[in-house]
Amino acid sequence: MALETRPLHIIILSILVANSIVSATADGQKLLRLGRWWPITEAERQKAVELSNFAVDRHNKLSRSNLKLMSLINGTVMVLGGTYYKLLISAVDDDAPNNYSALVYEKSWQHNFRFLIKFDKLANLLV
Ligand SMILES: *[C@@H]1O[C@H](CO)[C@@H](O)[C@H](O)[C@H]1NC(C)=O
Ligand SMILES: *[C@@H]1O[C@H](CO)[C@@H](O)[C@H](O)[C@H]1NC(C)=O
C-alpha cells in the first residue's frame, strides 16, 4: 500500500512532468519531420480522410465526374510552410473502383484553406 501513502502533490507533479516530456517529444518529432514526407500517424488519419473527401469533391467539380470515396489506402504528409498530404485513395465511379493519388495542400494557420494540387488515376497493376 505504498502508493496510497504517497502525498498527492508528488503524484500530480509526476503527471505534469510526464505530460511535458510527451509534448516536448511531439514538438521534436514535428521538427524532425519538417520538409520530409512521412507516413501519416493515427492522429492525422481523420484529417487525411477529410482531405480525401475534399480532393474527390474538388476533382468532381473540376472534371464534372462523379467519383465517390471508398477508402483512404495510404497517406504521407510533409510540413513545409503549411502541410502537404499525398493520399492514395480508392474511389468508385459509375462502374468500378479505382485507385487515385491526390496531392492536397493545407495552410496550417488557416484550416479551411485547402488546395487540390494534383489528382491522378493510378494504372491498375492487375490489368
Ligand atoms: C504507405 O506509404 C508508405 C510511404 O510511401 C510506405 O512505406 C508504406 O509501405 C505504405 N503502406 C501501405 C499499406 O501501402
Ligand atoms: C488499389 O491499391 C491497393 C493497395 O495497393 C491494391 O491492393 C488494389 O489492388 C488496388 N486497386 C486497383 C483497382 O488497382
Coordinates of N, CA, C and O and ligand atoms in Angstrom, one line a residue:
M1 N 0.8 -1.2 0.0 CA 0.0 0.0 0.0 C 0.9 1.3 0.0 O 0.5 2.3 0.4
A2 N 2.1 1.2 -0.5 CA 3.0 2.3 -0.5 C 2.4 3.4 -1.4 O 2.6 4.6 -1.0
L3 N 1.8 3.1 -2.5 CA 1.3 4.1 -3.4 C 0.3 5.0 -2.7 O 0.3 6.2 -2.9
E4 N -0.6 4.5 -1.8 CA -1.6 5.3 -1.2 C -1.1 6.2 -0.2 O -1.8 7.2 0.2
T5 N 0.1 6.0 0.3 CA 0.7 6.9 1.3 C 1.5 8.0 0.7 O 1.9 8.9 1.3
R6 N 1.7 7.9 -0.6 CA 2.4 8.9 -1.3 C 1.6 10.2 -1.4 O 0.4 10.2 -1.7
P7 N 2.2 11.4 -1.0 CA 1.5 12.6 -1.0 C 0.9 13.0 -2.4 O 1.6 12.7 -3.4
L8 N -0.2 13.5 -2.4 CA -0.9 13.8 -3.6 C -0.1 14.8 -4.5 O 0.0 14.6 -5.7
H9 N 0.6 15.8 -3.9 CA 1.3 16.7 -4.7 C 2.4 16.1 -5.5 O 2.7 16.5 -6.6
I10 N 3.0 15.0 -5.0 CA 4.1 14.3 -5.7 C 3.5 13.6 -6.9 O 4.0 13.6 -8.0
I11 N 2.3 13.0 -6.7 CA 1.7 12.3 -7.8 C 1.3 13.3 -8.9 O 1.6 13.1 -10.1
I12 N 0.7 14.5 -8.5 CA 0.4 15.5 -9.5 C 1.6 16.0 -10.2 O 1.6 16.1 -11.5
L13 N 2.7 16.2 -9.5 CA 3.9 16.7 -10.1 C 4.4 15.7 -11.1 O 4.8 16.1 -12.2
S14 N 4.4 14.4 -10.8 CA 4.9 13.4 -11.8 C 4.0 13.4 -13.0 O 4.6 13.3 -14.1
I15 N 2.7 13.6 -12.8 CA 1.9 13.7 -14.0 C 2.2 14.9 -14.9 O 2.4 14.8 -16.1
L16 N 2.5 16.0 -14.3 CA 2.8 17.2 -15.0 C 4.1 17.0 -15.8 O 4.2 17.4 -16.9
V17 N 5.1 16.5 -15.1 CA 6.4 16.2 -15.7 C 6.3 15.3 -16.9 O 6.7 15.5 -18.0
A18 N 5.5 14.2 -16.7 CA 5.3 13.2 -17.7 C 4.6 13.9 -18.9 O 5.0 13.7 -20.1
N19 N 3.6 14.8 -18.7 CA 3.0 15.4 -19.8 C 3.9 16.4 -20.6 O 3.8 16.4 -21.8
S20 N 4.8 17.1 -19.8 CA 5.6 18.0 -20.6 C 6.7 17.2 -21.4 O 7.1 17.7 -22.4
I21 N 7.1 16.0 -20.9 CA 8.0 15.2 -21.7 C 7.3 14.8 -23.0 O 7.9 14.9 -24.1
V22 N 6.1 14.4 -22.8 CA 5.3 13.9 -24.0 C 5.2 15.0 -25.0 O 5.4 14.9 -26.2
S23 N 4.9 16.3 -24.6 CA 4.7 17.3 -25.6 C 6.0 17.8 -26.1 O 6.1 18.2 -27.3
A24 N 7.1 17.7 -25.4 CA 8.4 18.1 -25.9 C 8.8 17.1 -27.0 O 9.3 17.4 -28.0
T25 N 8.5 15.8 -26.8 CA 8.8 14.8 -27.8 C 7.9 15.0 -29.0 O 8.4 14.9 -30.1
A26 N 6.7 15.4 -28.9 CA 5.8 15.6 -30.0 C 6.4 16.8 -30.8 O 6.4 16.8 -32.0
D27 N 6.8 17.9 -30.1 CA 7.4 19.0 -30.9 C 8.7 18.6 -31.6 O 8.9 19.0 -32.7
G28 N 9.5 17.8 -30.9 CA 10.7 17.3 -31.5 C 10.4 16.5 -32.8 O 11.1 16.6 -33.8
Q29 N 9.4 15.6 -32.7 CA 9.0 14.8 -33.9 C 8.5 15.7 -35.0 O 8.9 15.5 -36.1
K30 N 7.8 16.8 -34.7 CA 7.4 17.7 -35.7 C 8.6 18.3 -36.4 O 8.6 18.5 -37.6
L31 N 9.6 18.7 -35.6 CA 10.8 19.3 -36.2 C 11.5 18.3 -37.1 O 11.9 18.7 -38.1
L32 N 11.6 17.1 -36.6 CA 12.3 16.1 -37.3 C 11.6 15.9 -38.7 O 12.3 15.5 -39.7
R33 N 10.3 16.0 -38.7 CA 9.5 15.7 -39.9 C 9.5 16.8 -40.9 O 9.0 16.7 -42.0
L34 N 10.0 18.0 -40.4 CA 9.9 19.2 -41.3 C 10.5 19.0 -42.6 O 11.7 18.6 -42.7
G35 N 9.8 19.3 -43.7 CA 10.4 19.2 -45.0 C 10.6 17.8 -45.6 O 11.3 17.7 -46.6
R36 N 10.0 16.8 -44.9 CA 10.2 15.5 -45.5 C 8.8 14.7 -45.5 O 8.0 15.0 -44.6
W37 N 8.7 13.8 -46.4 CA 7.5 13.0 -46.4 C 7.5 11.9 -45.3 O 8.5 11.2 -45.2
W38 N 6.4 11.9 -44.6 CA 6.3 10.8 -43.5 C 4.9 10.2 -43.6 O 4.0 10.8 -44.0
P39 N 4.9 8.9 -43.3 CA 3.6 8.2 -43.2 C 2.7 9.0 -42.2 O 3.2 9.4 -41.2
I40 N 1.4 9.1 -42.5 CA 0.5 9.7 -41.6 C 0.4 8.9 -40.3 O 0.5 7.7 -40.3
T41 N 0.3 9.6 -39.2 CA 0.1 9.0 -37.9 C -1.3 8.7 -37.7 O -2.2 9.2 -38.4
E42 N -1.6 7.8 -36.7 CA -3.0 7.6 -36.4 C -3.8 8.9 -36.1 O -4.9 9.0 -36.5
A43 N -3.1 9.8 -35.4 CA -3.7 11.1 -35.1 C -4.1 11.9 -36.3 O -5.0 12.7 -36.3
E44 N -3.3 11.7 -37.4 CA -3.5 12.5 -38.6 C -4.5 11.8 -39.5 O -4.9 12.4 -40.6
R45 N -4.9 10.6 -39.2 CA -5.7 9.8 -40.1 C -7.1 10.4 -40.4 O -7.5 10.5 -41.6
Q46 N -7.7 10.9 -39.4 CA -9.0 11.5 -39.6 C -9.0 12.7 -40.5 O -9.8 12.9 -41.4
K47 N -7.9 13.6 -40.3 CA -7.7 14.7 -41.2 C -7.5 14.3 -42.6 O -8.0 14.8 -43.6
A48 N -6.7 13.2 -42.8 CA -6.4 12.7 -44.1 C -7.6 12.2 -44.8 O -7.8 12.4 -46.0
V49 N -8.5 11.6 -44.1 CA -9.8 11.1 -44.6 C -10.6 12.3 -45.1 O -11.2 12.3 -46.2
E50 N -10.7 13.3 -44.2 CA -11.4 14.5 -44.5 C -10.9 15.2 -45.8 O -11.6 15.6 -46.7
L51 N -9.5 15.2 -45.9 CA -8.9 15.8 -47.1 C -9.1 14.9 -48.3 O -9.1 15.4 -49.5
S52 N -9.2 13.6 -48.1 CA -9.5 12.7 -49.3 C -10.9 13.0 -49.8 O -11.1 13.1 -51.1
N53 N -11.9 13.3 -48.9 CA -13.2 13.6 -49.4 C -13.1 15.0 -50.1 O -13.8 15.2 -51.1
F54 N -12.4 15.9 -49.5 CA -12.2 17.2 -50.2 C -11.7 17.0 -51.6 O -12.1 17.6 -52.6
A55 N -10.6 16.2 -51.7 CA -9.9 16.0 -53.0 C -10.9 15.4 -54.1 O -11.0 15.9 -55.2
V56 N -11.7 14.4 -53.6 CA -12.7 13.8 -54.5 C -13.7 14.8 -55.0 O -14.1 15.0 -56.2
D57 N -14.3 15.6 -54.0 CA -15.3 16.6 -54.3 C -14.7 17.7 -55.3 O -15.4 18.1 -56.3
R58 N -13.5 18.1 -55.0 CA -12.9 19.1 -55.9 C -12.6 18.6 -57.3 O -12.9 19.3 -58.2
H59 N -12.1 17.4 -57.3 CA -11.9 16.7 -58.6 C -13.2 16.6 -59.4 O -13.3 16.9 -60.6
N60 N -14.3 16.2 -58.7 CA -15.6 16.1 -59.3 C -16.0 17.4 -59.9 O -16.6 17.4 -61.0
K61 N -15.8 18.5 -59.2 CA -16.3 19.8 -59.7 C -15.4 20.2 -60.9 O -16.0 20.7 -61.9
L62 N -14.1 20.0 -60.8 CA -13.2 20.4 -61.9 C -13.4 19.6 -63.2 O -13.2 20.1 -64.3
S63 N -13.7 18.3 -63.0 CA -13.7 17.4 -64.2 C -15.2 16.9 -64.5 O -15.3 16.0 -65.3
R64 N -16.1 17.5 -63.8 CA -17.5 17.0 -64.0 C -17.7 15.5 -63.9 O -18.3 14.9 -64.7
S65 N -17.0 15.0 -62.9 CA -17.1 13.5 -62.8 C -17.9 13.2 -61.5 O -18.3 14.2 -60.8
N66 N -18.1 12.0 -61.2 CA -19.0 11.6 -60.2 C -18.3 10.5 -59.3 O -18.9 9.5 -59.0
L67 N -17.1 10.8 -58.9 CA -16.4 9.8 -58.0 C -16.9 9.8 -56.6 O -17.3 10.9 -56.1
K68 N -16.9 8.6 -56.0 CA -17.2 8.6 -54.6 C -16.1 7.9 -53.8 O -15.6 6.9 -54.3
L69 N -15.6 8.5 -52.8 CA -14.5 8.0 -52.0 C -15.0 6.7 -51.3 O -16.0 6.6 -50.7
M70 N -14.1 5.6 -51.5 CA -14.4 4.4 -50.9 C -13.5 4.3 -49.6 O -14.0 4.1 -48.5
S71 N -12.2 4.5 -49.8 CA -11.3 4.4 -48.6 C -10.0 5.2 -48.9 O -9.6 5.4 -50.0
L72 N -9.4 5.5 -47.8 CA -8.0 6.0 -47.8 C -7.1 4.8 -47.6 O -7.2 4.1 -46.6
I73 N -6.3 4.5 -48.7 CA -5.4 3.4 -48.6 C -4.2 3.7 -47.8 O -3.7 2.9 -47.0
N74 N -3.6 4.8 -48.1 CA -2.3 5.2 -47.5 C -2.1 6.7 -47.7 O -2.7 7.3 -48.6
G75 N -1.3 7.3 -46.8 CA -1.1 8.7 -46.9 C 0.2 9.1 -46.3 O 0.7 8.5 -45.4
T76 N 0.9 10.1 -47.0 CA 2.1 10.6 -46.4 C 1.9 12.1 -46.3 O 1.1 12.7 -47.0
V77 N 2.6 12.7 -45.4 CA 2.4 14.1 -45.1 C 3.8 14.8 -45.0 O 4.8 14.2 -44.6
M78 N 3.8 16.1 -45.5 CA 5.0 16.9 -45.3 C 4.7 18.3 -44.9 O 3.8 18.9 -45.4
V79 N 5.4 18.7 -43.8 CA 5.2 20.0 -43.3 C 6.2 20.9 -43.9 O 7.4 20.7 -43.7
L80 N 5.8 22.0 -44.6 CA 6.7 22.9 -45.2 C 5.9 24.2 -45.6 O 5.4 24.2 -46.6
G81 N 5.9 25.1 -44.6 CA 5.1 26.3 -44.9 C 3.6 26.0 -45.1 O 3.0 26.4 -46.0
G82 N 3.1 25.1 -44.3 CA 1.8 24.5 -44.5 C 2.0 23.0 -44.5 O 3.1 22.5 -44.2
T83 N 0.9 22.3 -44.8 CA 1.0 20.8 -44.8 C 0.6 20.3 -46.1 O -0.5 20.6 -46.7
Y84 N 1.4 19.4 -46.7 CA 1.1 18.7 -47.9 C 0.7 17.3 -47.6 O 1.4 16.6 -46.8
Y85 N -0.4 16.8 -48.2 CA -0.8 15.4 -48.0 C -0.8 14.7 -49.3 O -1.4 15.2 -50.3
K86 N -0.1 13.6 -49.4 CA -0.1 12.8 -50.5 C -1.0 11.6 -50.2 O -0.6 10.8 -49.3
L87 N -2.1 11.5 -50.8 CA -3.1 10.5 -50.4 C -3.3 9.4 -51.5 O -3.5 9.8 -52.7
L88 N -3.3 8.2 -51.1 CA -3.6 7.1 -52.0 C -5.0 6.7 -51.6 O -5.2 6.2 -50.5
I89 N -5.9 6.8 -52.6 CA -7.3 6.6 -52.2 C -7.9 5.6 -53.2 O -7.5 5.5 -54.3
S90 N -9.0 4.9 -52.7 CA -9.8 4.1 -53.6 C -11.1 4.9 -53.8 O -11.7 5.3 -52.8
A91 N -11.5 5.0 -55.0 CA -12.8 5.7 -55.3 C -13.5 5.0 -56.4 O -12.9 4.3 -57.2
V92 N -14.8 5.1 -56.4 CA -15.6 4.4 -57.4 C -16.4 5.4 -58.3 O -16.9 6.4 -57.8
D93 N -16.3 5.2 -59.6 CA -17.2 6.0 -60.4 C -18.4 5.1 -60.8 O -18.8 4.3 -60.0
D94 N -19.1 5.3 -61.9 CA -20.3 4.6 -62.1 C -20.1 3.1 -62.2 O -21.0 2.3 -61.8
D95 N -19.0 2.7 -62.7 CA -18.8 1.2 -62.8 C -17.9 0.6 -61.7 O -18.4 -0.2 -60.9
A96 N -16.6 0.9 -61.8 CA -15.7 0.1 -60.9 C -14.8 1.0 -60.0 O -14.6 2.1 -60.3
P97 N -14.3 0.4 -58.9 CA -13.4 1.1 -58.1 C -12.0 1.2 -58.7 O -11.6 0.3 -59.5
N98 N -11.4 2.3 -58.5 CA -10.0 2.5 -59.0 C -9.2 3.2 -57.9 O -9.8 3.9 -57.0
N99 N -7.9 3.2 -58.0 CA -7.0 3.9 -57.1 C -6.6 5.2 -57.7 O -6.4 5.3 -58.9
Y100 N -6.5 6.2 -56.9 CA -6.1 7.5 -57.3 C -5.1 8.1 -56.3 O -5.1 7.7 -55.1
S101 N -4.3 9.0 -56.8 CA -3.4 9.6 -55.9 C -3.8 11.1 -55.9 O -4.0 11.7 -57.0
A102 N -3.8 11.7 -54.8 CA -4.2 13.1 -54.7 C -3.1 13.8 -53.8 O -2.6 13.3 -52.9
L103 N -2.8 15.0 -54.3 CA -1.9 15.9 -53.5 C -2.7 17.1 -53.1 O -3.2 17.9 -53.9
V104 N -2.8 17.3 -51.8 CA -3.6 18.4 -51.2 C -2.6 19.2 -50.3 O -1.8 18.7 -49.6
Y105 N -2.8 20.5 -50.4 CA -2.1 21.5 -49.6 C -3.1 22.1 -48.6 O -4.2 22.5 -49.0
E106 N -2.7 22.2 -47.4 CA -3.5 23.0 -46.4 C -2.6 23.9 -45.6 O -1.5 23.5 -45.1
K107 N -3.0 25.2 -45.5 CA -2.3 26.1 -44.7 C -2.6 25.7 -43.2 O -3.7 25.6 -42.8
S108 N -1.5 25.6 -42.4 CA -1.7 25.2 -41.1 C -2.3 26.3 -40.2 O -2.9 26.1 -39.2
W109 N -2.1 27.5 -40.6 CA -2.6 28.7 -39.8 C -4.0 29.1 -40.3 O -4.6 30.0 -39.8
Q110 N -4.6 28.4 -41.2 CA -5.9 28.8 -41.7 C -6.6 27.5 -42.2 O -6.5 27.1 -43.4
H111 N -7.2 26.8 -41.3 CA -7.6 25.4 -41.6 C -8.6 25.2 -42.7 O -8.7 24.1 -43.2
N112 N -9.3 26.2 -43.1 CA -10.2 26.0 -44.2 C -9.6 26.4 -45.5 O -10.3 26.3 -46.5
F113 N -8.3 26.7 -45.5 CA -7.7 27.0 -46.8 C -7.0 25.7 -47.3 O -6.0 25.3 -46.8
R114 N -7.6 25.1 -48.3 CA -7.2 23.8 -48.9 C -7.1 24.0 -50.4 O -7.9 24.7 -51.0
F115 N -6.2 23.3 -50.9 CA -6.0 23.4 -52.4 C -5.6 22.0 -52.9 O -4.7 21.3 -52.4
L116 N -6.3 21.6 -54.0 CA -6.0 20.3 -54.6 C -4.9 20.6 -55.7 O -5.2 21.3 -56.7
I117 N -3.8 20.1 -55.5 CA -2.7 20.4 -56.4 C -2.7 19.4 -57.6 O -2.5 19.7 -58.7
K118 N -2.9 18.1 -57.3 CA -2.9 17.0 -58.3 C -3.9 16.0 -58.0 O -4.2 15.7 -56.8
F119 N -4.5 15.4 -59.0 CA -5.4 14.2 -58.8 C -5.2 13.3 -60.0 O -5.5 13.7 -61.1
D120 N -4.7 12.2 -59.8 CA -4.4 11.2 -60.9 C -5.0 9.9 -60.6 O -4.9 9.3 -59.5
K121 N -5.4 9.3 -61.7 CA -5.9 7.9 -61.7 C -4.6 7.0 -61.8 O -3.8 7.3 -62.6
L122 N -4.5 6.0 -60.9 CA -3.4 5.2 -61.0 C -3.7 4.0 -61.9 O -4.8 3.5 -61.9
A123 N -2.7 3.6 -62.6 CA -2.8 2.4 -63.5 C -3.2 1.2 -62.7 O -2.6 1.0 -61.6
N124 N -4.1 0.5 -63.2 CA -4.5 -0.8 -62.5 C -3.4 -1.8 -62.8 O -3.3 -2.3 -63.9
L125 N -2.6 -2.2 -61.7 CA -1.5 -3.0 -61.9 C -1.9 -4.5 -62.3 O -1.1 -5.3 -62.7
L126 N -3.2 -4.8 -62.0 CA -3.6 -6.1 -62.2 C -4.0 -6.4 -63.7 O -4.1 -7.5 -64.1
V127 N -4.2 -5.3 -64.4 CA -4.6 -5.5 -65.8 C -3.4 -5.8 -66.7 O -2.3 -5.2 -66.6
Ligands
LIG1 C1 2.3 3.6 -47.2 O1 3.2 4.6 -47.7 C2 4.5 4.5 -47.1 C3 5.3 5.6 -47.6 O2 5.3 5.6 -49.0 C4 5.1 3.1 -47.4 O3 6.3 2.9 -46.8 C5 4.1 2.0 -46.9 O4 4.6 0.7 -47.2 C6 2.7 2.2 -47.4 N1 1.8 1.3 -46.8 C7 0.9 0.7 -47.5 C8 -0.1 -0.2 -46.7 O5 0.7 0.8 -48.7
LIG2 C1 -5.6 -0.3 -55.1 O1 -4.4 -0.3 -54.2 C2 -4.5 -1.5 -53.3 C3 -3.3 -1.3 -52.4 O2 -2.1 -1.0 -53.0 C4 -4.4 -2.7 -54.2 O3 -4.5 -3.8 -53.3 C5 -5.6 -2.8 -55.1 O4 -5.5 -3.9 -56.0 C6 -5.6 -1.5 -56.0 N1 -6.9 -1.5 -56.7 C7 -6.9 -1.2 -58.0 C8 -8.2 -1.2 -58.7 O5 -5.9 -1.0 -58.7

